[in-house]
């Protein structure tokens, strides 16, 4: 029923049924056969994990489905698949979900990582739980979630990934430092320096500071149609907000002044436009590069 099944998915299901018919297979009988087969067979960990991901993930650029999905961003599904494929499936991917043990998870968390000196973030050699702390924590959580999802096949067994691995996760993790931040006393001088910078990236950063938005695409992708100059408000649509709810931002006189200083480009609705970007607007990282240039 709609809206549980979107029109896009209904068309896809109808096409799959027509293909089965063209091969002389009754779609309803085929579905009943698959259900009976699934009830009699315990899936592998990999099969259960991929099925769980499919229940949570939303298709790219389908915001109607995105709002109903368990995960707020399509990127989450990609992260799950990549990390499970790299660190988990080689160890327990082919193992039935009712045979995964605490020992299996310990082996996964203590697997050896290869030394890699390339790239922006060189990787040290050692056990995963001591070298890639956050990844190891995420992997344990992924395994726990998949096994919870598969409890119908586990015959009431306890989840072996549930909260028993604190001594393996981050025991040698160095102290973390927060990102540097300006003291509020330094902000006026910074804003004066920022206003002297040319370019849209500087106006984007200044506008973001005046509106208090997160350092993501909410501001960079702003469009003229979202601005109401009469009420001095900016309504950001739900699709661009992290919590997937529309957000109204009051605009100060300084923020309005910035908007009025930016030219409108014919054929491009974005305020902070880019002629080279496929998206049509500046990338959020342009502000970080500006801050680096400013020292």
Tab-separated table of C-alpha atoms in Angstrom:
chain	number	residue	atom	x	y	z
A	1	UNK	CA	0.000	0.000	0.000
A	2	UNK	CA	0.975	3.615	-0.596
A	3	UNK	CA	2.882	5.362	0.946
A	4	UNK	CA	4.746	2.342	2.397
A	5	UNK	CA	5.512	1.366	-1.189
A	6	UNK	CA	6.344	4.368	-3.353
A	7	UNK	CA	5.175	4.675	-6.951
A	8	UNK	CA	8.765	4.195	-8.075
A	9	UNK	CA	9.053	0.877	-6.213
A	10	UNK	CA	5.617	-0.258	-7.392
A	11	UNK	CA	6.689	0.199	-11.007
A	12	UNK	CA	9.866	-1.769	-10.294
A	13	UNK	CA	7.906	-4.639	-8.684
A	14	UNK	CA	5.466	-4.697	-11.616
A	15	UNK	CA	8.351	-4.929	-14.093
A	16	UNK	CA	9.890	-7.816	-12.118
A	17	UNK	CA	6.543	-9.648	-12.208
A	18	UNK	CA	6.230	-9.137	-15.987
A	19	UNK	CA	9.736	-10.550	-16.497
A	20	UNK	CA	8.814	-13.655	-14.483
A	21	UNK	CA	5.624	-14.062	-16.538
A	22	UNK	CA	7.611	-13.840	-19.776
A	23	UNK	CA	9.665	-16.815	-18.527
A	24	UNK	CA	6.552	-18.858	-17.754
A	25	UNK	CA	6.856	-18.354	-13.970
A	26	UNK	CA	3.861	-17.389	-11.847
A	27	UNK	CA	5.005	-14.394	-9.688
A	28	UNK	CA	2.752	-15.325	-6.748
A	29	UNK	CA	3.891	-18.966	-6.693
A	30	UNK	CA	7.513	-17.803	-6.954
A	31	UNK	CA	7.062	-15.461	-3.967
A	32	UNK	CA	5.475	-18.219	-1.858
A	33	UNK	CA	8.323	-20.568	-2.763
A	34	UNK	CA	10.951	-18.018	-1.696
A	35	UNK	CA	9.148	-17.397	1.620
A	36	UNK	CA	8.981	-21.129	2.353
A	37	UNK	CA	12.654	-21.506	1.460
A	38	UNK	CA	13.613	-18.606	3.724
A	39	UNK	CA	11.664	-20.069	6.655
A	40	UNK	CA	13.561	-23.358	6.378
A	41	UNK	CA	17.030	-21.936	5.866
A	42	UNK	CA	19.224	-19.952	8.241
A	43	UNK	CA	20.837	-17.100	6.292
A	44	UNK	CA	24.542	-16.380	6.370
A	45	UNK	CA	25.734	-13.321	8.238
A	46	UNK	CA	26.441	-11.550	4.943
A	47	UNK	CA	22.938	-12.269	3.599
A	48	UNK	CA	21.325	-11.089	6.830
A	49	UNK	CA	23.467	-7.939	6.915
A	50	UNK	CA	22.635	-6.988	3.315
A	51	UNK	CA	18.944	-7.620	3.958
A	52	UNK	CA	19.050	-5.397	7.044
A	53	UNK	CA	20.777	-2.638	5.084
A	54	UNK	CA	18.079	-2.820	2.409
A	55	UNK	CA	15.358	-2.338	5.048
A	56	UNK	CA	17.021	0.802	6.406
A	57	UNK	CA	18.475	2.481	3.345
A	58	UNK	CA	16.678	4.835	0.991
A	59	UNK	CA	17.455	5.209	-2.722
A	60	UNK	CA	19.636	8.129	-3.758
A	61	UNK	CA	17.754	11.323	-4.628
A	62	UNK	CA	14.376	9.855	-3.621
A	63	UNK	CA	13.499	12.167	-0.773
A	64	UNK	CA	9.982	10.775	-0.296
A	65	UNK	CA	11.493	7.381	0.542
A	66	UNK	CA	14.357	8.990	2.443
A	67	UNK	CA	11.914	10.441	4.966
A	68	UNK	CA	10.431	7.004	5.632
A	69	UNK	CA	13.723	5.127	5.794
A	70	UNK	CA	15.422	4.153	9.040
A	71	UNK	CA	18.579	6.012	8.005
A	72	UNK	CA	18.560	9.703	7.197
A	73	UNK	CA	21.270	9.613	4.521
A	74	UNK	CA	21.928	7.198	1.625
A	75	UNK	CA	25.627	7.469	2.528
A	76	UNK	CA	24.996	5.426	5.691
A	77	UNK	CA	24.189	2.313	3.644
A	78	UNK	CA	27.387	2.766	1.631
A	79	UNK	CA	29.436	3.077	4.827
A	80	UNK	CA	27.873	-0.094	6.261
A	81	UNK	CA	28.529	-2.109	3.097
A	82	UNK	CA	32.115	-0.895	2.751
A	83	UNK	CA	33.132	-1.535	6.356
A	84	UNK	CA	31.391	-4.912	6.617
A	85	UNK	CA	32.880	-6.046	3.296
A	86	UNK	CA	36.366	-5.006	4.350
A	87	UNK	CA	36.515	-6.058	7.988
A	88	UNK	CA	33.711	-8.542	8.738
A	89	UNK	CA	32.556	-10.607	5.742
A	90	UNK	CA	36.023	-12.190	5.185
A	91	UNK	CA	35.719	-13.708	8.694
A	92	UNK	CA	32.029	-14.533	9.223
A	93	UNK	CA	30.312	-13.612	5.957
A	94	UNK	CA	29.631	-17.262	5.024
A	95	UNK	CA	28.798	-18.319	8.576
A	96	UNK	CA	25.096	-18.883	9.458
A	97	UNK	CA	23.863	-16.163	11.799
A	98	UNK	CA	23.035	-18.708	14.521
A	99	UNK	CA	26.671	-19.867	14.638
A	100	UNK	CA	28.399	-16.496	15.168
A	101	UNK	CA	30.180	-16.493	18.537
A	102	UNK	CA	31.932	-14.066	20.849
A	103	UNK	CA	35.229	-15.586	19.734
A	104	UNK	CA	34.473	-14.655	16.117
A	105	UNK	CA	33.902	-11.030	17.073
A	106	UNK	CA	37.068	-10.904	19.152
A	107	UNK	CA	39.058	-12.165	16.156
A	108	UNK	CA	37.486	-9.491	13.940
A	109	UNK	CA	38.325	-6.681	16.372
A	110	UNK	CA	41.897	-7.933	16.772
A	111	UNK	CA	42.606	-8.484	13.072
A	112	UNK	CA	45.880	-7.059	11.835
A	113	UNK	CA	45.822	-3.940	9.669
A	114	UNK	CA	48.441	-3.378	7.011
A	115	UNK	CA	50.722	-0.368	7.232
A	116	UNK	CA	49.818	2.325	4.709
A	117	UNK	CA	51.893	5.486	4.441
A	118	UNK	CA	49.994	6.926	1.496
A	119	UNK	CA	47.169	9.438	1.479
A	120	UNK	CA	46.190	12.193	3.862
A	121	UNK	CA	45.653	9.806	6.790
A	122	UNK	CA	48.496	7.236	6.955
A	123	UNK	CA	47.528	4.052	8.733
A	124	UNK	CA	49.676	2.373	11.360
A	125	UNK	CA	50.219	-1.365	11.461
A	126	UNK	CA	48.651	-3.274	14.339
A	127	UNK	CA	45.406	-4.677	15.682
A	128	UNK	CA	42.291	-2.992	14.335
A	129	UNK	CA	40.956	-2.167	17.818
A	130	UNK	CA	44.186	-0.347	18.697
A	131	UNK	CA	44.860	1.380	15.371
A	132	UNK	CA	41.406	2.303	14.006
A	133	UNK	CA	39.468	2.850	17.206
A	134	UNK	CA	36.277	4.408	15.856
A	135	UNK	CA	36.050	1.872	13.014
A	136	UNK	CA	36.335	-1.017	15.478
A	137	UNK	CA	33.568	0.456	17.645
A	138	UNK	CA	31.335	0.901	14.609
A	139	UNK	CA	31.962	-2.661	13.435
A	140	UNK	CA	30.997	-4.105	16.809
A	141	UNK	CA	27.790	-2.075	16.730
A	142	UNK	CA	27.048	-3.228	13.170
A	143	UNK	CA	27.470	-6.890	14.136
A	144	UNK	CA	25.285	-6.459	17.207
A	145	UNK	CA	22.552	-4.812	15.123
A	146	UNK	CA	22.597	-7.495	12.425
A	147	UNK	CA	22.431	-10.298	14.997
A	148	UNK	CA	19.532	-8.559	16.759
A	149	UNK	CA	17.800	-8.322	13.395
A	150	UNK	CA	18.428	-12.075	12.904
A	151	UNK	CA	17.173	-13.230	16.323
A	152	UNK	CA	14.377	-15.282	14.716
A	153	UNK	CA	17.087	-17.670	13.481
A	154	UNK	CA	19.186	-17.629	16.667
A	155	UNK	CA	16.804	-19.714	18.801
A	156	UNK	CA	16.892	-17.352	21.770
A	157	UNK	CA	20.695	-17.228	22.020
A	158	UNK	CA	22.244	-14.125	23.599
A	159	UNK	CA	23.762	-11.621	21.210
A	160	UNK	CA	27.530	-12.320	21.370
A	161	UNK	CA	28.371	-8.761	20.259
A	162	UNK	CA	26.509	-7.041	23.068
A	163	UNK	CA	28.691	-4.947	25.347
A	164	UNK	CA	31.513	-7.387	26.154
A	165	UNK	CA	34.428	-5.833	24.305
A	166	UNK	CA	35.306	-2.652	26.160
A	167	UNK	CA	38.800	-3.890	26.931
A	168	UNK	CA	39.481	-4.340	23.207
A	169	UNK	CA	38.103	-1.005	22.023
A	170	UNK	CA	40.382	1.976	22.352
A	171	UNK	CA	42.489	0.844	25.310
A	172	UNK	CA	45.528	2.507	23.709
A	173	UNK	CA	43.628	5.405	22.177
A	174	UNK	CA	45.506	8.695	22.562
A	175	UNK	CA	43.795	11.726	24.033
A	176	UNK	CA	41.837	13.597	21.407
A	177	UNK	CA	41.989	17.348	20.944
A	178	UNK	CA	38.972	19.401	19.972
A	179	UNK	CA	39.005	21.478	16.820
A	180	UNK	CA	40.454	24.937	17.528
A	181	UNK	CA	37.855	27.658	18.064
A	182	UNK	CA	37.968	31.437	18.270
A	183	UNK	CA	37.461	33.094	21.625
A	184	UNK	CA	34.427	35.332	21.395
A	185	UNK	CA	36.641	38.372	22.098
A	186	UNK	CA	38.505	37.622	18.822
A	187	UNK	CA	35.390	37.367	16.674
A	188	UNK	CA	34.981	41.094	15.793
A	189	UNK	CA	38.525	41.262	14.416
A	190	UNK	CA	38.000	38.019	12.509
A	191	UNK	CA	34.755	39.306	10.983
A	192	UNK	CA	36.546	42.483	9.855
A	193	UNK	CA	39.218	40.373	8.160
A	194	UNK	CA	36.574	38.119	6.629
A	195	UNK	CA	34.682	41.073	5.102
A	196	UNK	CA	37.903	42.170	3.409
A	197	UNK	CA	38.151	38.824	1.602
A	198	UNK	CA	36.886	38.731	-1.982
A	199	UNK	CA	34.835	35.917	-3.441
A	200	UNK	CA	31.630	34.019	-2.769
A	201	UNK	CA	33.306	31.599	-0.323
A	202	UNK	CA	33.908	34.532	2.037
A	203	UNK	CA	30.286	35.682	1.717
A	204	UNK	CA	29.107	32.110	2.296
A	205	UNK	CA	31.142	31.792	5.496
A	206	UNK	CA	30.014	35.211	6.735
A	207	UNK	CA	26.366	34.366	5.997
A	208	UNK	CA	26.732	31.004	7.763
A	209	UNK	CA	28.131	32.667	10.894
A	210	UNK	CA	25.275	35.184	10.946
A	211	UNK	CA	22.647	32.431	10.613
A	212	UNK	CA	24.215	29.828	12.933
A	213	UNK	CA	23.891	26.882	10.533
A	214	UNK	CA	25.850	23.627	10.596
A	215	UNK	CA	29.008	23.335	8.417
A	216	UNK	CA	27.226	21.241	5.789
A	217	UNK	CA	25.204	21.736	2.600
A	218	UNK	CA	22.322	23.595	4.269
A	219	UNK	CA	23.823	27.008	3.499
A	220	UNK	CA	25.991	26.233	0.458
A	221	UNK	CA	22.951	24.949	-1.476
A	222	UNK	CA	20.667	27.863	-0.533
A	223	UNK	CA	18.378	29.096	-3.314
A	224	UNK	CA	16.805	32.485	-3.969
A	225	UNK	CA	13.308	30.983	-3.860
A	226	UNK	CA	13.858	30.122	-0.179
A	227	UNK	CA	14.469	33.757	0.825
A	228	UNK	CA	11.580	36.022	1.827
A	229	UNK	CA	12.927	39.580	1.891
A	230	UNK	CA	9.637	41.018	3.157
A	231	UNK	CA	9.645	38.952	6.360
A	232	UNK	CA	13.478	38.671	6.483
A	233	UNK	CA	13.354	34.865	6.751
A	234	UNK	CA	14.977	31.939	5.009
A	235	UNK	CA	13.063	28.647	4.848
A	236	UNK	CA	15.338	25.638	4.337
A	237	UNK	CA	13.457	22.605	2.923
A	238	UNK	CA	13.390	19.339	4.878
A	239	UNK	CA	15.480	17.495	2.276
A	240	UNK	CA	18.564	19.587	3.139
A	241	UNK	CA	18.249	19.429	6.929
A	242	UNK	CA	19.840	16.672	8.999
A	243	UNK	CA	16.610	15.907	10.892
A	244	UNK	CA	14.570	16.065	7.655
A	245	UNK	CA	12.289	18.812	8.914
A	246	UNK	CA	11.903	22.256	7.297
A	247	UNK	CA	13.725	24.997	9.167
A	248	UNK	CA	12.991	28.745	9.188
A	249	UNK	CA	15.954	31.049	9.863
A	250	UNK	CA	15.432	34.725	10.802
A	251	UNK	CA	17.776	36.993	8.842
A	252	UNK	CA	19.538	39.949	10.453
A	253	UNK	CA	20.132	43.245	8.635
A	254	UNK	CA	23.738	42.155	8.013
A	255	UNK	CA	22.604	38.817	6.498
A	256	UNK	CA	20.110	40.605	4.234
A	257	UNK	CA	22.884	43.002	3.177
A	258	UNK	CA	25.080	40.061	2.129
A	259	UNK	CA	22.282	38.583	0.018
A	260	UNK	CA	21.622	41.886	-1.725
A	261	UNK	CA	25.319	42.182	-2.605
A	262	UNK	CA	25.353	38.864	-4.493
A	263	UNK	CA	24.371	38.930	-8.197
A	264	UNK	CA	21.769	36.530	-9.537
A	265	UNK	CA	22.876	34.218	-12.329
A	266	UNK	CA	20.383	33.475	-15.076
A	267	UNK	CA	19.582	29.763	-15.167
A	268	UNK	CA	21.087	29.096	-11.720
A	269	UNK	CA	18.831	29.439	-8.664
A	270	UNK	CA	21.653	28.980	-6.149
A	271	UNK	CA	22.699	32.008	-4.134
A	272	UNK	CA	26.298	30.851	-3.631
A	273	UNK	CA	26.647	29.691	-7.219
A	274	UNK	CA	29.512	27.911	-8.918
A	275	UNK	CA	29.960	27.714	-12.682
A	276	UNK	CA	32.317	24.728	-12.395
A	277	UNK	CA	30.392	22.527	-9.966
A	278	UNK	CA	27.897	19.939	-11.206
A	279	UNK	CA	25.633	20.854	-8.285
A	280	UNK	CA	25.588	24.488	-9.391
A	281	UNK	CA	26.697	25.795	-5.966
A	282	UNK	CA	29.899	26.115	-3.939
A	283	UNK	CA	31.152	23.049	-2.124
A	284	UNK	CA	30.934	23.401	1.698
A	285	UNK	CA	34.692	22.741	1.894
A	286	UNK	CA	35.341	26.047	0.137
A	287	UNK	CA	34.912	27.710	3.540
A	288	UNK	CA	37.574	25.495	5.121
A	289	UNK	CA	39.993	26.330	2.334
A	290	UNK	CA	39.264	30.024	2.895
A	291	UNK	CA	39.985	29.704	6.627
A	292	UNK	CA	43.288	27.971	5.808
A	293	UNK	CA	44.296	30.801	3.475
A	294	UNK	CA	43.418	33.318	6.201
A	295	UNK	CA	45.661	31.460	8.643
